[in-house]
């Protein structure tokens, strides 16, 4: 592993030798040939260089609620973005979501979380606006109906996200093989 990392560092250093970076054309050409030779010799591709150089991190998302239906989408988001996640409670009992993975994947996971949370909040807030009989509900019935609707919406969003992930994985497998997924999983 240490040897492969040193080879990847060497290839990245050679790739940075360009005319724009101050090298002569001959130096840039020699560096490009060396990169090509090393990548062929060690059976590497550009994905190996980019994915392995990306660092893993964690992203903490603090919720203002004690329980929100968005928690039911977390598994689908982690599956879609190839991240890991867990949920804790802070000292006031509010939910704290932690995602772990590669930085670009964390950006997507956080974006999807907030997108879905806001969509659920918006739609739950609209309940009763169009229904004149909604006002007949007791406060407890209103809370239960809104919570159930939010969970149902979260489950449907999870299904759609899982469908998108399956379709994307199938297309990737058909076009390029699974090498990027294997490398990403190892990182």
XYZ file of C-alpha atoms in Angstrom:
187
model
C 0.000 0.000 0.000
C 2.826 2.391 0.902
C 4.548 1.588 -2.398
C 1.383 2.268 -4.410
C 0.889 5.599 -2.627
C 4.451 6.628 -3.502
C 3.806 5.677 -7.134
C 0.596 7.719 -7.167
C 2.472 10.699 -5.670
C 5.178 10.334 -8.314
C 2.587 10.226 -11.111
C 0.778 13.293 -9.730
C 4.089 15.167 -9.537
C 4.885 14.233 -13.127
C 1.395 15.305 -14.221
C 1.981 18.748 -12.737
C 4.969 19.293 -15.030
C 3.351 21.287 -17.814
C 4.318 24.178 -20.027
C 1.827 26.337 -18.108
C 3.668 25.442 -14.890
C 6.976 26.672 -16.330
C 8.440 23.524 -17.917
C 9.837 23.458 -21.415
C 7.951 21.519 -24.074
C 10.566 18.759 -23.954
C 10.269 18.443 -20.162
C 6.456 18.373 -20.322
C 6.545 15.743 -23.077
C 9.025 13.573 -21.131
C 6.847 13.871 -17.995
C 3.717 12.879 -19.954
C 5.511 9.855 -21.404
C 6.694 8.853 -17.922
C 3.123 9.182 -16.605
C 1.837 6.990 -19.446
C 4.543 4.383 -18.849
C 3.956 4.258 -15.061
C 0.186 4.070 -15.417
C 0.526 1.195 -17.905
C 3.153 -0.585 -15.824
C 1.059 -0.451 -12.628
C -2.311 -0.845 -14.410
C -3.662 2.479 -13.126
C -6.220 4.869 -14.572
C -7.219 8.462 -13.906
C -9.882 7.358 -11.402
C -7.174 5.726 -9.284
C -5.383 9.058 -9.125
C -8.386 11.200 -8.276
C -10.371 8.940 -5.934
C -7.395 7.796 -3.882
C -6.195 11.359 -3.419
C -9.543 12.525 -2.039
C -9.624 12.417 1.740
C -12.381 10.987 3.891
C -14.099 13.263 6.337
C -17.288 13.567 8.313
C -20.087 16.085 8.111
C -22.306 16.843 11.092
C -25.812 18.169 10.488
C -27.683 19.423 13.526
C -31.449 19.411 13.439
C -33.635 21.743 15.443
C -36.222 19.001 15.987
C -36.239 16.092 18.375
C -37.531 13.840 15.604
C -38.061 14.648 11.939
C -39.297 12.387 9.121
C -36.086 13.186 7.211
C -34.379 10.615 9.448
C -36.124 7.947 7.343
C -34.252 9.093 4.231
C -30.760 8.815 5.738
C -30.232 5.198 4.647
C -31.201 5.971 1.036
C -28.929 9.040 0.990
C -25.959 7.030 2.262
C -26.614 4.311 -0.295
C -26.925 6.864 -3.113
C -23.770 8.789 -2.123
C -21.631 5.829 -0.984
C -21.288 7.319 2.494
C -21.987 6.074 6.012
C -24.207 7.828 8.540
C -25.460 7.644 12.098
C -27.897 9.584 14.226
C -27.300 10.780 17.784
C -29.120 13.116 20.135
C -27.585 16.278 21.584
C -27.977 17.382 25.215
C -31.426 18.882 24.456
C -32.596 15.676 22.751
C -32.406 17.093 19.210
C -31.214 14.876 16.375
C -27.647 15.155 15.125
C -26.870 13.423 11.810
C -23.278 12.508 11.003
C -22.208 11.489 7.488
C -18.805 9.936 6.771
C -17.186 9.523 3.359
C -15.277 11.246 0.577
C -15.652 15.032 0.530
C -17.538 15.297 -2.797
C -19.943 12.592 -1.627
C -20.486 14.437 1.657
C -21.401 17.587 -0.261
C -24.064 15.666 -2.179
C -25.321 13.884 0.957
C -25.706 17.156 2.848
C -27.420 18.825 -0.106
C -29.883 15.927 -0.469
C -30.614 15.887 3.261
C -31.503 19.599 3.363
C -33.394 19.402 0.051
C -35.571 16.533 1.275
C -36.039 18.001 4.752
C -37.235 21.319 3.311
C -39.513 19.546 0.825
C -41.110 17.523 3.622
C -41.505 20.636 5.799
C -43.099 22.525 2.928
C -45.562 19.787 2.027
C -46.478 19.042 5.648
C -47.066 22.769 6.150
C -49.437 22.786 3.177
C -51.608 20.033 4.657
C -54.991 21.394 5.565
C -54.641 24.507 3.406
C -56.680 22.959 0.602
C -58.910 20.785 2.817
C -61.791 22.675 4.500
C -62.485 19.713 6.822
C -58.940 19.765 8.210
C -59.957 22.252 10.893
C -62.189 19.608 12.479
C -59.134 17.688 13.722
C -57.992 17.940 17.305
C -54.405 19.165 17.828
C -53.311 15.580 18.548
C -54.956 14.300 15.348
C -53.371 17.166 13.399
C -49.882 16.313 14.726
C -50.381 12.613 14.005
C -51.642 13.259 10.466
C -48.759 15.618 9.677
C -46.177 13.231 11.148
C -47.617 10.253 9.226
C -47.662 12.246 5.992
C -44.032 13.294 6.538
C -42.953 9.695 7.119
C -44.839 8.563 4.019
C -43.193 11.274 1.954
C -39.761 10.337 3.337
C -40.349 6.687 2.447
C -41.395 7.568 -1.110
C -38.368 9.835 -1.551
C -36.174 6.977 -0.304
C -37.706 4.604 -2.857
C -37.057 7.065 -5.685
C -33.465 7.641 -4.560
C -32.860 3.880 -4.397
C -34.290 3.501 -7.916
C -31.943 6.216 -9.177
C -28.976 4.531 -7.479
C -29.846 1.139 -9.007
C -30.203 2.650 -12.472
C -26.915 4.577 -12.108
C -25.032 1.499 -10.895
C -26.431 -0.606 -13.727
C -25.426 2.005 -16.323
C -21.948 2.330 -14.816
C -21.483 -1.428 -14.784
C -22.611 -1.734 -18.401
C -20.380 1.071 -19.688
C -17.151 0.993 -17.713
C -17.067 -1.978 -15.383
C -16.926 -1.637 -11.592
C -13.336 -0.449 -11.138
C -14.249 3.014 -9.807
C -16.659 1.537 -7.252
C -14.028 -0.931 -6.065
C -11.392 1.786 -5.665
C -13.868 4.142 -3.965
C -14.970 1.413 -1.570
C -11.358 0.644 -0.644
C -10.676 4.312 0.130
